[in-house]
mmCIF file of C-alpha atoms and ligand atoms in Angstrom:
data_model
loop_
_atom_site.group_PDB
_atom_site.id
_atom_site.type_symbol
_atom_site.label_atom_id
_atom_site.label_comp_id
_atom_site.label_asym_id
_atom_site.label_seq_id
_atom_site.Cartn_x
_atom_site.Cartn_y
_atom_site.Cartn_z
ATOM 1 C CA UNK A 1 41.719 16.919 4.504
ATOM 2 C CA UNK A 2 41.014 13.930 2.312
ATOM 3 C CA UNK A 3 42.073 13.755 -1.331
ATOM 4 C CA UNK A 4 38.648 14.782 -2.521
ATOM 5 C CA UNK A 5 38.895 18.110 -0.812
ATOM 6 C CA UNK A 6 42.432 18.745 -1.976
ATOM 7 C CA UNK A 7 41.706 18.074 -5.651
ATOM 8 C CA UNK A 8 38.579 19.356 -7.386
ATOM 9 C CA UNK A 9 35.778 16.851 -7.929
ATOM 10 C CA UNK A 10 36.224 17.257 -11.667
ATOM 11 C CA UNK A 11 39.941 16.586 -11.852
ATOM 12 C CA UNK A 12 40.001 13.830 -9.285
ATOM 13 C CA UNK A 13 37.947 11.749 -11.734
ATOM 14 C CA UNK A 14 40.490 12.120 -14.532
ATOM 15 C CA UNK A 15 42.588 9.094 -15.418
ATOM 16 C CA UNK A 16 46.057 9.605 -16.867
ATOM 17 C CA UNK A 17 46.109 9.352 -20.631
ATOM 18 C CA UNK A 18 46.462 5.850 -21.989
ATOM 19 C CA UNK A 19 49.641 6.675 -23.824
ATOM 20 C CA UNK A 20 51.457 7.607 -20.626
ATOM 21 C CA UNK A 21 50.577 4.260 -19.074
ATOM 22 C CA UNK A 22 51.750 2.481 -22.227
ATOM 23 C CA UNK A 23 55.018 4.399 -22.206
ATOM 24 C CA UNK A 24 55.629 3.273 -18.633
ATOM 25 C CA UNK A 25 55.003 -0.399 -19.414
ATOM 26 C CA UNK A 26 57.180 -0.303 -22.508
ATOM 27 C CA UNK A 27 60.021 1.357 -20.563
ATOM 28 C CA UNK A 28 59.697 -1.279 -17.835
ATOM 29 C CA UNK A 29 59.996 -4.143 -20.340
ATOM 30 C CA UNK A 30 63.004 -2.498 -21.969
ATOM 31 C CA UNK A 31 64.665 -2.041 -18.579
ATOM 32 C CA UNK A 32 64.179 -5.771 -17.951
ATOM 33 C CA UNK A 33 65.874 -6.531 -21.280
ATOM 34 C CA UNK A 34 62.680 -7.978 -22.786
ATOM 35 C CA UNK A 35 61.838 -7.433 -26.465
ATOM 36 C CA UNK A 36 59.428 -4.602 -27.293
ATOM 37 C CA UNK A 37 57.772 -3.794 -30.622
ATOM 38 C CA UNK A 38 56.220 -0.432 -29.983
ATOM 39 C CA UNK A 39 53.047 0.225 -31.987
ATOM 40 C CA UNK A 40 51.556 2.210 -29.153
ATOM 41 C CA UNK A 41 52.466 5.827 -29.542
ATOM 42 C CA UNK A 42 51.009 8.281 -32.041
ATOM 43 C CA UNK A 43 54.148 10.153 -32.976
ATOM 44 C CA UNK A 44 56.210 10.500 -36.144
ATOM 45 C CA UNK A 45 59.902 9.686 -35.913
ATOM 46 C CA UNK A 46 63.035 10.387 -37.963
ATOM 47 C CA UNK A 47 65.058 13.591 -37.976
ATOM 48 C CA UNK A 48 63.742 17.093 -37.599
ATOM 49 C CA UNK A 49 63.822 18.956 -40.907
ATOM 50 C CA UNK A 50 67.015 21.008 -41.118
ATOM 51 C CA UNK A 51 65.089 24.179 -42.007
ATOM 52 C CA UNK A 52 62.846 23.917 -38.949
ATOM 53 C CA UNK A 53 65.875 23.401 -36.708
ATOM 54 C CA UNK A 54 67.779 26.308 -38.303
ATOM 55 C CA UNK A 55 64.812 28.678 -37.934
ATOM 56 C CA UNK A 56 64.481 27.775 -34.245
ATOM 57 C CA UNK A 57 68.213 28.277 -33.673
ATOM 58 C CA UNK A 58 68.152 31.571 -35.510
ATOM 59 C CA UNK A 59 65.190 32.782 -33.480
ATOM 60 C CA UNK A 60 67.124 32.296 -30.255
ATOM 61 C CA UNK A 61 70.330 33.713 -31.727
ATOM 62 C CA UNK A 62 68.499 36.846 -32.833
ATOM 63 C CA UNK A 63 66.687 37.006 -29.480
ATOM 64 C CA UNK A 64 63.148 36.630 -30.759
ATOM 65 C CA UNK A 65 62.182 35.716 -27.227
ATOM 66 C CA UNK A 66 59.825 38.497 -26.214
ATOM 67 C CA UNK A 67 56.037 38.308 -25.974
ATOM 68 C CA UNK A 68 54.209 38.342 -29.291
ATOM 69 C CA UNK A 69 50.632 39.060 -30.222
ATOM 70 C CA UNK A 70 48.575 36.510 -28.203
ATOM 71 C CA UNK A 71 46.899 35.491 -31.471
ATOM 72 C CA UNK A 72 50.307 34.375 -32.783
ATOM 73 C CA UNK A 73 52.940 35.904 -35.053
ATOM 74 C CA UNK A 74 51.100 37.750 -37.841
ATOM 75 C CA UNK A 75 53.355 36.191 -40.501
ATOM 76 C CA UNK A 76 52.665 32.707 -39.114
ATOM 77 C CA UNK A 77 48.910 33.332 -39.220
ATOM 78 C CA UNK A 78 49.229 34.406 -42.850
ATOM 79 C CA UNK A 79 51.252 31.264 -43.567
ATOM 80 C CA UNK A 80 48.603 29.083 -41.882
ATOM 81 C CA UNK A 81 46.073 30.364 -44.404
ATOM 82 C CA UNK A 82 48.404 29.517 -47.285
ATOM 83 C CA UNK A 83 49.136 26.074 -45.759
ATOM 84 C CA UNK A 84 45.406 25.328 -45.556
ATOM 85 C CA UNK A 85 44.690 26.950 -48.911
ATOM 86 C CA UNK A 86 42.268 29.365 -47.248
ATOM 87 C CA UNK A 87 43.613 32.761 -48.312
ATOM 88 C CA UNK A 88 40.523 33.390 -50.450
ATOM 89 C CA UNK A 89 38.227 33.058 -47.484
ATOM 90 C CA UNK A 90 39.927 34.384 -44.365
ATOM 91 C CA UNK A 91 42.444 36.945 -43.146
ATOM 92 C CA UNK A 92 44.986 36.665 -40.338
ATOM 93 C CA UNK A 93 42.348 37.967 -37.893
ATOM 94 C CA UNK A 94 40.466 34.711 -38.398
ATOM 95 C CA UNK A 95 43.450 32.622 -37.200
ATOM 96 C CA UNK A 96 44.756 31.888 -33.716
ATOM 97 C CA UNK A 97 48.043 30.079 -33.038
ATOM 98 C CA UNK A 98 47.826 27.816 -30.001
ATOM 99 C CA UNK A 99 49.916 25.548 -27.773
ATOM 100 C CA UNK A 100 49.298 22.449 -29.881
ATOM 101 C CA UNK A 101 45.982 21.438 -31.384
ATOM 102 C CA UNK A 102 44.946 20.524 -27.847
ATOM 103 C CA UNK A 103 44.792 24.129 -26.764
ATOM 104 C CA UNK A 104 42.930 25.068 -29.925
ATOM 105 C CA UNK A 105 40.268 22.473 -29.073
ATOM 106 C CA UNK A 106 40.100 23.541 -25.444
ATOM 107 C CA UNK A 107 39.771 27.169 -26.541
ATOM 108 C CA UNK A 108 36.889 26.216 -28.822
ATOM 109 C CA UNK A 109 35.016 24.453 -26.030
ATOM 110 C CA UNK A 110 35.603 27.352 -23.637
ATOM 111 C CA UNK A 111 34.739 29.966 -26.236
ATOM 112 C CA UNK A 112 31.410 28.591 -27.454
ATOM 113 C CA UNK A 113 29.814 26.455 -24.753
ATOM 114 C CA UNK A 114 27.860 27.384 -21.671
ATOM 115 C CA UNK A 115 27.733 24.949 -18.743
ATOM 116 C CA UNK A 116 25.917 21.722 -19.737
ATOM 117 C CA UNK A 117 25.760 22.542 -23.440
ATOM 118 C CA UNK A 118 26.230 19.305 -25.354
ATOM 119 C CA UNK A 119 29.251 18.834 -27.566
ATOM 120 C CA UNK A 120 28.843 16.006 -30.036
ATOM 121 C CA UNK A 121 31.797 13.823 -30.969
ATOM 122 C CA UNK A 122 32.453 11.332 -33.655
ATOM 123 C CA UNK A 123 31.920 7.695 -32.623
ATOM 124 C CA UNK A 124 35.571 6.974 -31.831
ATOM 125 C CA UNK A 125 36.640 10.151 -30.083
ATOM 126 C CA UNK A 126 40.321 10.877 -29.618
ATOM 127 C CA UNK A 127 41.289 10.361 -25.960
ATOM 128 C CA UNK A 128 41.473 13.988 -24.869
ATOM 129 C CA UNK A 129 38.235 15.344 -26.381
ATOM 130 C CA UNK A 130 36.187 14.235 -23.428
ATOM 131 C CA UNK A 131 38.443 15.523 -20.610
ATOM 132 C CA UNK A 132 38.808 18.850 -22.403
ATOM 133 C CA UNK A 133 35.056 19.207 -22.871
ATOM 134 C CA UNK A 134 34.298 18.234 -19.285
ATOM 135 C CA UNK A 135 36.872 20.717 -18.001
ATOM 136 C CA UNK A 136 35.038 23.375 -19.990
ATOM 137 C CA UNK A 137 31.811 22.308 -18.192
ATOM 138 C CA UNK A 138 30.342 21.062 -21.466
ATOM 139 C CA UNK A 139 28.515 17.761 -21.766
ATOM 140 C CA UNK A 140 30.192 15.316 -24.162
ATOM 141 C CA UNK A 141 28.006 13.043 -26.282
ATOM 142 C CA UNK A 142 29.247 10.321 -28.627
ATOM 143 C CA UNK A 143 27.314 10.090 -31.878
ATOM 144 C CA UNK A 144 27.063 6.325 -32.287
ATOM 145 C CA UNK A 145 26.266 5.049 -35.776
ATOM 146 C CA UNK A 146 23.251 2.745 -35.805
ATOM 147 C CA UNK A 147 24.000 1.241 -39.214
ATOM 148 C CA UNK A 148 26.295 -1.690 -39.941
ATOM 149 C CA UNK A 149 29.860 -0.692 -39.198
ATOM 150 C CA UNK A 150 32.492 -1.441 -41.757
ATOM 151 C CA UNK A 151 36.145 -0.633 -41.219
ATOM 152 C CA UNK A 152 35.671 2.283 -38.882
ATOM 153 C CA UNK A 153 32.717 4.015 -37.340
ATOM 154 C CA UNK A 154 31.525 6.768 -39.639
ATOM 155 C CA UNK A 155 28.679 9.019 -38.534
ATOM 156 C CA UNK A 156 25.958 9.385 -41.166
ATOM 157 C CA UNK A 157 23.637 12.393 -41.589
ATOM 158 C CA UNK A 158 20.817 10.326 -40.038
ATOM 159 C CA UNK A 159 23.000 9.593 -36.991
ATOM 160 C CA UNK A 160 23.806 13.270 -36.550
ATOM 161 C CA UNK A 161 20.179 14.382 -36.968
ATOM 162 C CA UNK A 162 18.970 11.786 -34.471
ATOM 163 C CA UNK A 163 21.452 13.024 -31.892
ATOM 164 C CA UNK A 164 20.732 16.684 -32.540
ATOM 165 C CA UNK A 165 16.996 16.065 -32.165
ATOM 166 C CA UNK A 166 17.692 14.487 -28.781
ATOM 167 C CA UNK A 167 20.010 17.316 -27.661
ATOM 168 C CA UNK A 168 18.468 20.748 -28.041
ATOM 169 C CA UNK A 169 21.453 22.204 -26.182
ATOM 170 C CA UNK A 170 24.012 20.880 -28.628
ATOM 171 C CA UNK A 171 26.540 23.558 -29.469
ATOM 172 C CA UNK A 172 28.957 21.807 -31.773
ATOM 173 C CA UNK A 173 29.792 18.641 -33.636
ATOM 174 C CA UNK A 174 33.476 17.723 -33.615
ATOM 175 C CA UNK A 175 34.850 15.392 -36.207
ATOM 176 C CA UNK A 176 38.416 14.216 -36.755
ATOM 177 C CA UNK A 177 39.223 13.644 -40.421
ATOM 178 C CA UNK A 178 41.255 11.557 -41.031
ATOM 179 C CA UNK A 179 40.589 9.933 -37.719
ATOM 180 C CA UNK A 180 42.782 8.947 -34.834
ATOM 181 C CA UNK A 181 42.193 6.095 -33.901
ATOM 182 C CA UNK A 182 40.144 4.457 -36.674
ATOM 183 C CA UNK A 183 42.249 5.902 -39.565
ATOM 184 C CA UNK A 184 39.027 6.262 -41.524
ATOM 185 C CA UNK A 185 38.651 9.131 -43.981
ATOM 186 C CA UNK A 186 35.291 10.785 -44.617
ATOM 187 C CA UNK A 187 34.836 11.676 -48.287
ATOM 188 C CA UNK A 188 34.150 15.241 -49.438
ATOM 189 C CA UNK A 189 30.468 14.319 -49.943
ATOM 190 C CA UNK A 190 30.188 12.832 -46.474
ATOM 191 C CA UNK A 191 31.799 15.920 -44.937
ATOM 192 C CA UNK A 192 29.504 18.189 -46.948
ATOM 193 C CA UNK A 193 26.383 16.341 -45.782
ATOM 194 C CA UNK A 194 27.391 16.646 -42.115
ATOM 195 C CA UNK A 195 28.491 20.261 -42.501
ATOM 196 C CA UNK A 196 25.195 21.179 -44.154
ATOM 197 C CA UNK A 197 23.239 19.757 -41.216
ATOM 198 C CA UNK A 198 25.334 21.771 -38.754
ATOM 199 C CA UNK A 199 24.771 24.961 -40.748
ATOM 200 C CA UNK A 200 21.013 24.325 -40.930
ATOM 201 C CA UNK A 201 20.849 23.628 -37.192
ATOM 202 C CA UNK A 202 23.117 26.576 -36.400
ATOM 203 C CA UNK A 203 25.708 24.566 -34.514
ATOM 204 C CA UNK A 204 29.452 24.700 -35.042
ATOM 205 C CA UNK A 205 31.106 22.092 -37.216
ATOM 206 C CA UNK A 206 34.561 21.644 -35.713
ATOM 207 C CA UNK A 207 36.964 19.852 -38.016
ATOM 208 C CA UNK A 208 40.107 18.467 -36.377
ATOM 209 C CA UNK A 209 42.327 17.940 -39.416
ATOM 210 C CA UNK A 210 45.595 17.288 -37.608
ATOM 211 C CA UNK A 211 46.570 14.368 -39.889
ATOM 212 C CA UNK A 212 45.284 15.922 -43.094
ATOM 213 C CA UNK A 213 48.486 15.611 -45.142
ATOM 214 C CA UNK A 214 48.828 11.904 -44.405
ATOM 215 C CA UNK A 215 46.418 10.401 -46.933
ATOM 216 C CA UNK A 216 47.355 7.436 -49.090
ATOM 217 C CA UNK A 217 46.743 5.815 -52.467
ATOM 218 C CA UNK A 218 46.743 9.107 -54.366
ATOM 219 C CA UNK A 219 43.707 10.520 -52.547
ATOM 220 C CA UNK A 220 43.231 14.264 -52.118
ATOM 221 C CA UNK A 221 42.246 15.628 -48.717
ATOM 222 C CA UNK A 222 38.471 16.261 -48.693
ATOM 223 C CA UNK A 223 38.347 19.974 -47.929
ATOM 224 C CA UNK A 224 35.160 21.313 -46.339
ATOM 225 C CA UNK A 225 33.159 23.872 -48.303
ATOM 226 C CA UNK A 226 34.005 27.435 -47.214
ATOM 227 C CA UNK A 227 31.590 30.172 -48.287
ATOM 228 C CA UNK A 228 29.301 32.806 -46.796
ATOM 229 C CA UNK A 229 26.858 30.111 -45.661
ATOM 230 C CA UNK A 230 29.353 27.798 -43.906
ATOM 231 C CA UNK A 231 31.867 30.357 -42.616
ATOM 232 C CA UNK A 232 29.932 31.388 -39.479
ATOM 233 C CA UNK A 233 29.731 27.748 -38.359
ATOM 234 C CA UNK A 234 32.965 26.137 -39.529
ATOM 235 C CA UNK A 235 35.998 25.944 -37.231
ATOM 236 C CA UNK A 236 39.115 24.137 -38.455
ATOM 237 C CA UNK A 237 41.786 22.912 -36.041
ATOM 238 C CA UNK A 238 45.226 21.816 -37.185
ATOM 239 C CA UNK A 239 48.877 22.053 -36.174
ATOM 240 C CA UNK A 240 52.472 20.935 -36.433
ATOM 241 C CA UNK A 241 52.294 17.682 -34.483
ATOM 242 C CA UNK A 242 51.657 14.984 -37.093
ATOM 243 C CA UNK A 243 52.421 16.120 -40.627
ATOM 244 C CA UNK A 244 56.166 16.560 -40.056
ATOM 245 C CA UNK A 245 58.830 14.412 -38.445
ATOM 246 C CA UNK A 246 59.493 14.828 -34.747
ATOM 247 C CA UNK A 247 57.449 17.987 -34.263
ATOM 248 C CA UNK A 248 54.871 16.958 -31.613
ATOM 249 C CA UNK A 249 56.964 18.577 -28.890
ATOM 250 C CA UNK A 250 57.073 21.923 -30.662
ATOM 251 C CA UNK A 251 53.576 22.460 -29.266
ATOM 252 C CA UNK A 252 52.219 24.526 -32.112
ATOM 253 C CA UNK A 253 48.627 24.313 -33.293
ATOM 254 C CA UNK A 254 46.132 26.709 -34.817
ATOM 255 C CA UNK A 255 42.468 27.259 -35.447
ATOM 256 C CA UNK A 256 40.775 29.086 -38.316
ATOM 257 C CA UNK A 257 37.142 30.097 -38.026
ATOM 258 C CA UNK A 258 34.547 32.840 -37.648
ATOM 259 C CA UNK A 259 36.117 36.062 -36.457
ATOM 260 C CA UNK A 260 33.988 36.411 -33.321
ATOM 261 C CA UNK A 261 34.904 32.915 -32.142
ATOM 262 C CA UNK A 262 38.593 33.387 -32.950
ATOM 263 C CA UNK A 263 38.573 36.751 -31.133
ATOM 264 C CA UNK A 264 37.084 35.045 -28.053
ATOM 265 C CA UNK A 265 39.775 32.379 -28.215
ATOM 266 C CA UNK A 266 42.515 35.011 -28.468
ATOM 267 C CA UNK A 267 41.035 36.941 -25.585
ATOM 268 C CA UNK A 268 40.994 33.747 -23.520
ATOM 269 C CA UNK A 269 44.524 32.660 -24.276
ATOM 270 C CA UNK A 270 45.847 36.165 -23.700
ATOM 271 C CA UNK A 271 45.044 35.382 -20.052
ATOM 272 C CA UNK A 272 46.483 31.898 -19.733
ATOM 273 C CA UNK A 273 49.256 31.020 -22.190
ATOM 274 C CA UNK A 274 49.766 34.246 -24.165
ATOM 275 C CA UNK A 275 50.230 31.868 -27.090
ATOM 276 C CA UNK A 276 53.041 29.427 -27.798
ATOM 277 C CA UNK A 277 56.745 30.225 -27.424
ATOM 278 C CA UNK A 278 57.958 32.806 -29.935
ATOM 279 C CA UNK A 279 61.012 30.836 -31.185
ATOM 280 C CA UNK A 280 58.905 27.761 -31.945
ATOM 281 C CA UNK A 281 56.385 29.905 -33.807
ATOM 282 C CA UNK A 282 59.290 30.994 -36.011
ATOM 283 C CA UNK A 283 60.358 27.383 -36.504
ATOM 284 C CA UNK A 284 56.757 26.465 -37.430
ATOM 285 C CA UNK A 285 56.731 29.280 -39.972
ATOM 286 C CA UNK A 286 59.815 27.759 -41.651
ATOM 287 C CA UNK A 287 57.990 24.409 -41.795
ATOM 288 C CA UNK A 288 54.716 25.462 -43.365
ATOM 289 C CA UNK A 289 55.677 28.418 -45.502
ATOM 290 C CA UNK A 290 56.911 26.360 -48.442
ATOM 291 C CA UNK A 291 55.570 23.536 -50.572
ATOM 292 C CA UNK A 292 54.897 20.433 -48.509
ATOM 293 C CA UNK A 293 57.405 17.641 -49.049
ATOM 294 C CA UNK A 294 55.523 14.370 -49.058
ATOM 295 C CA UNK A 295 58.453 11.994 -48.505
ATOM 296 C CA UNK A 296 57.240 11.159 -44.985
ATOM 297 C CA UNK A 297 53.769 10.378 -46.328
ATOM 298 C CA UNK A 298 55.235 8.054 -48.989
ATOM 299 C CA UNK A 299 57.324 6.355 -46.323
ATOM 300 C CA UNK A 300 54.287 5.878 -44.085
ATOM 301 C CA UNK A 301 52.270 4.474 -46.982
ATOM 302 C CA UNK A 302 55.056 1.924 -47.608
ATOM 303 C CA UNK A 303 54.988 1.040 -43.899
ATOM 304 C CA UNK A 304 51.227 0.585 -44.031
ATOM 305 C CA UNK A 305 51.700 -1.801 -46.947
ATOM 306 C CA UNK A 306 54.494 -3.651 -45.163
ATOM 307 C CA UNK A 307 52.324 -4.102 -42.086
ATOM 308 C CA UNK A 308 49.446 -5.395 -44.210
ATOM 309 C CA UNK A 309 51.747 -7.922 -45.862
ATOM 310 C CA UNK A 310 53.354 -9.043 -42.631
ATOM 311 C CA UNK A 311 49.991 -9.263 -40.870
ATOM 312 C CA UNK A 312 48.256 -11.184 -43.668
ATOM 313 C CA UNK A 313 46.104 -13.976 -42.212
ATOM 314 C CA UNK A 314 46.774 -12.840 -38.657
ATOM 315 C CA UNK A 315 44.742 -15.308 -36.587
ATOM 316 C CA UNK A 316 41.421 -14.153 -35.059
ATOM 317 C CA UNK A 317 41.680 -10.482 -36.060
ATOM 318 C CA UNK A 318 40.422 -8.483 -39.036
ATOM 319 C CA UNK A 319 42.769 -5.932 -40.583
ATOM 320 C CA UNK A 320 42.129 -3.655 -43.550
ATOM 321 C CA UNK A 321 44.166 -1.105 -45.543
ATOM 322 C CA UNK A 322 43.596 2.159 -43.718
ATOM 323 C CA UNK A 323 43.454 5.111 -46.146
ATOM 324 C CA UNK A 324 45.168 7.752 -43.984
ATOM 325 C CA UNK A 325 47.130 8.590 -40.784
ATOM 326 C CA UNK A 326 49.743 6.163 -39.485
ATOM 327 C CA UNK A 327 47.394 3.818 -37.718
ATOM 328 C CA UNK A 328 46.134 0.344 -38.392
ATOM 329 C CA UNK A 329 42.852 -0.377 -36.606
ATOM 330 C CA UNK A 330 42.288 -4.041 -35.814
ATOM 331 C CA UNK A 331 38.964 -5.661 -35.100
ATOM 332 C CA UNK A 332 39.869 -8.108 -32.320
ATOM 333 C CA UNK A 333 36.363 -9.270 -31.410
ATOM 334 C CA UNK A 334 37.305 -12.656 -32.954
ATOM 335 C CA UNK A 335 39.702 -13.145 -30.008
ATOM 336 C CA UNK A 336 36.966 -12.746 -27.423
ATOM 337 C CA UNK A 337 36.122 -16.061 -25.748
ATOM 338 C CA UNK A 338 39.507 -17.553 -26.621
ATOM 339 C CA UNK A 339 41.920 -18.682 -23.932
ATOM 340 C CA UNK A 340 45.515 -17.687 -23.401
ATOM 341 C CA UNK A 341 48.010 -20.552 -22.898
ATOM 342 C CA UNK A 342 47.624 -20.068 -19.119
ATOM 343 C CA UNK A 343 43.880 -20.749 -19.481
ATOM 344 C CA UNK A 344 42.683 -17.173 -18.840
ATOM 345 C CA UNK A 345 39.904 -15.897 -21.115
ATOM 346 C CA UNK A 346 40.331 -12.942 -23.463
ATOM 347 C CA UNK A 347 37.167 -10.906 -22.996
ATOM 348 C CA UNK A 348 37.993 -7.329 -23.992
ATOM 349 C CA UNK A 349 40.420 -5.418 -26.191
ATOM 350 C CA UNK A 350 42.220 -4.442 -22.971
ATOM 351 C CA UNK A 351 42.824 -8.178 -22.367
ATOM 352 C CA UNK A 352 44.091 -8.647 -25.926
ATOM 353 C CA UNK A 353 46.390 -5.604 -25.691
ATOM 354 C CA UNK A 354 47.754 -6.805 -22.345
ATOM 355 C CA UNK A 355 48.268 -10.328 -23.658
ATOM 356 C CA UNK A 356 50.128 -9.102 -26.767
ATOM 357 C CA UNK A 357 52.380 -6.897 -24.670
ATOM 358 C CA UNK A 358 53.121 -9.392 -21.929
ATOM 359 C CA UNK A 359 53.531 -12.488 -24.065
ATOM 360 C CA UNK A 360 54.983 -11.047 -27.269
ATOM 361 C CA UNK A 361 56.290 -7.568 -26.428
ATOM 362 C CA UNK A 362 53.826 -6.060 -28.935
ATOM 363 C CA UNK A 363 52.634 -2.694 -27.558
ATOM 364 C CA UNK A 364 49.307 -1.472 -28.967
ATOM 365 C CA UNK A 365 46.621 0.968 -27.806
ATOM 366 C CA UNK A 366 43.395 -0.692 -26.694
ATOM 367 C CA UNK A 367 40.298 0.708 -28.383
ATOM 368 C CA UNK A 368 38.604 1.112 -25.006
ATOM 369 C CA UNK A 369 40.493 4.404 -24.608
ATOM 370 C CA UNK A 370 38.595 5.612 -27.672
ATOM 371 C CA UNK A 371 35.211 4.095 -26.788
ATOM 372 C CA UNK A 372 35.892 1.268 -29.263
ATOM 373 C CA UNK A 373 36.369 -1.730 -26.990
ATOM 374 C CA UNK A 374 36.450 -4.348 -29.780
ATOM 375 C CA UNK A 375 39.502 -2.829 -31.441
ATOM 376 C CA UNK A 376 43.233 -2.178 -31.157
ATOM 377 C CA UNK A 377 45.080 0.781 -32.619
ATOM 378 C CA UNK A 378 48.580 0.132 -33.933
ATOM 379 C CA UNK A 379 50.844 2.980 -34.967
ATOM 380 C CA UNK A 380 53.093 1.929 -37.845
ATOM 381 C CA UNK A 381 55.247 5.063 -37.542
ATOM 382 C CA UNK A 382 58.026 2.739 -36.406
ATOM 383 C CA UNK A 383 60.976 0.928 -37.984
ATOM 384 C CA UNK A 384 60.431 -1.639 -40.740
ATOM 385 C CA UNK A 385 62.365 -4.171 -38.639
ATOM 386 C CA UNK A 386 59.955 -3.707 -35.740
ATOM 387 C CA UNK A 387 56.957 -4.020 -38.047
ATOM 388 C CA UNK A 388 58.222 -7.343 -39.439
ATOM 389 C CA UNK A 389 59.364 -8.786 -36.116
ATOM 390 C CA UNK A 390 56.338 -7.408 -34.243
ATOM 391 C CA UNK A 391 53.832 -8.947 -36.646
ATOM 392 C CA UNK A 392 55.616 -12.326 -36.383
ATOM 393 C CA UNK A 393 55.496 -12.097 -32.581
ATOM 394 C CA UNK A 394 51.798 -11.112 -32.615
ATOM 395 C CA UNK A 395 50.964 -13.989 -34.984
ATOM 396 C CA UNK A 396 52.689 -16.460 -32.684
ATOM 397 C CA UNK A 397 50.910 -15.140 -29.584
ATOM 398 C CA UNK A 398 47.444 -15.048 -31.165
ATOM 399 C CA UNK A 399 47.986 -18.472 -32.718
ATOM 400 C CA UNK A 400 48.744 -19.863 -29.252
ATOM 401 C CA UNK A 401 45.228 -19.033 -27.987
ATOM 402 C CA UNK A 402 42.523 -21.686 -28.112
HETATM 403 N N1 PLP B 501 43.631 15.797 -32.207
HETATM 404 C C1 PLP B 501 43.998 14.534 -32.494
HETATM 405 C C2 PLP B 501 43.093 13.681 -33.284
HETATM 406 C C3 PLP B 501 45.222 14.010 -32.038
HETATM 407 O O1 PLP B 501 45.589 12.767 -32.351
HETATM 408 C C4 PLP B 501 46.055 14.845 -31.242
HETATM 409 C C5 PLP B 501 47.327 14.357 -30.718
HETATM 410 O O2 PLP B 501 47.636 13.185 -30.679
HETATM 411 C C6 PLP B 501 45.605 16.143 -30.961
HETATM 412 C C7 PLP B 501 44.401 16.587 -31.459
HETATM 413 C C8 PLP B 501 46.441 17.082 -30.134
HETATM 414 O O3 PLP B 501 47.507 17.547 -30.881
HETATM 415 P P1 PLP B 501 48.696 18.419 -30.299
HETATM 416 O O4 PLP B 501 49.791 17.464 -29.952
HETATM 417 O O5 PLP B 501 49.076 19.315 -31.446
HETATM 418 O O6 PLP B 501 48.203 19.160 -29.140
#
């Protein structure tokens, strides 16, 4: 039997996620004793909040280790509505707790699409949207903005309408606000315009709001309109992974949406995960069922500012103050056509990322993983020392090109 018979045609085409490959390269450099400034991974650091840890410990001590409702602990679903300020509009039956936001997204695709239905993504889709959609037999389509792009890649109403006209089988439009990787933030008006089109066209508007607490410069998160008109078409996905320190591995996410869609998602996950682990659901409850403490957000904003200062006048790249998340998104097209000291040409963002890592120890994520091949994503959720030293190393390496 050859490999193609052993592994399904669909999965044999999958490539491992970019971040895993990055992790491997970074570990290899560290093992060789070479310097590494790691801007690659999208994960918050620091210590786990004491109350989250204590709730998890208590859950095990008190043996809360049996199966729960596959929709999630009822008290956690209630708390999700308070966390998202949605108690006026939904009840716990409109919430499903999932194994990370990933499973919530996968559930959505499986719950609402038939084979070959189109699912429309924002122009810089997060790396796993496409594999998840394809696994659900849906047909992923990137909505590419035609207008001039400035500091991101926002989809306009005209872009969405053009794509919907071309795709009569479109079932949903998925948008990530704020966005990994571009760190752009759609305004409330921009969200409203896109949501209104989805409602008019009777397609789902799926809002991945995983980074929604991490917005800077005193901005408020642009909440989507929830009322009788939008509720049948609006699905919000969120979770524990980004808005707290060190919680990505808790694997808790959730979705809030129309009851029939949520019921289908619960039905589905009752057959394959039965929901996330009960003790971690209890730990998540301790995290979200109290006023949000924004110290991590303030710290990340200071890191964004530090990076901007340290990267001022970085040769051949354009950098701007990103309004949200913990990413800086660099336009590196100015490096294309330049030569490394060994004479090799830099032609793509993959080349630039590789050059920065190999010559300066600066690990970044190439935009090609997000369909943005002229860009690099840098996570500044790292130490201040690494930001300062990493920017100096990147400046030296980029300055050495000609
Ligand atoms: N959506 C976006 C935009 C993400 O960046 C991530 C994780 O990096 C996810 C969804 C998946 O989140 P989780 O780790 O909760 O499954």
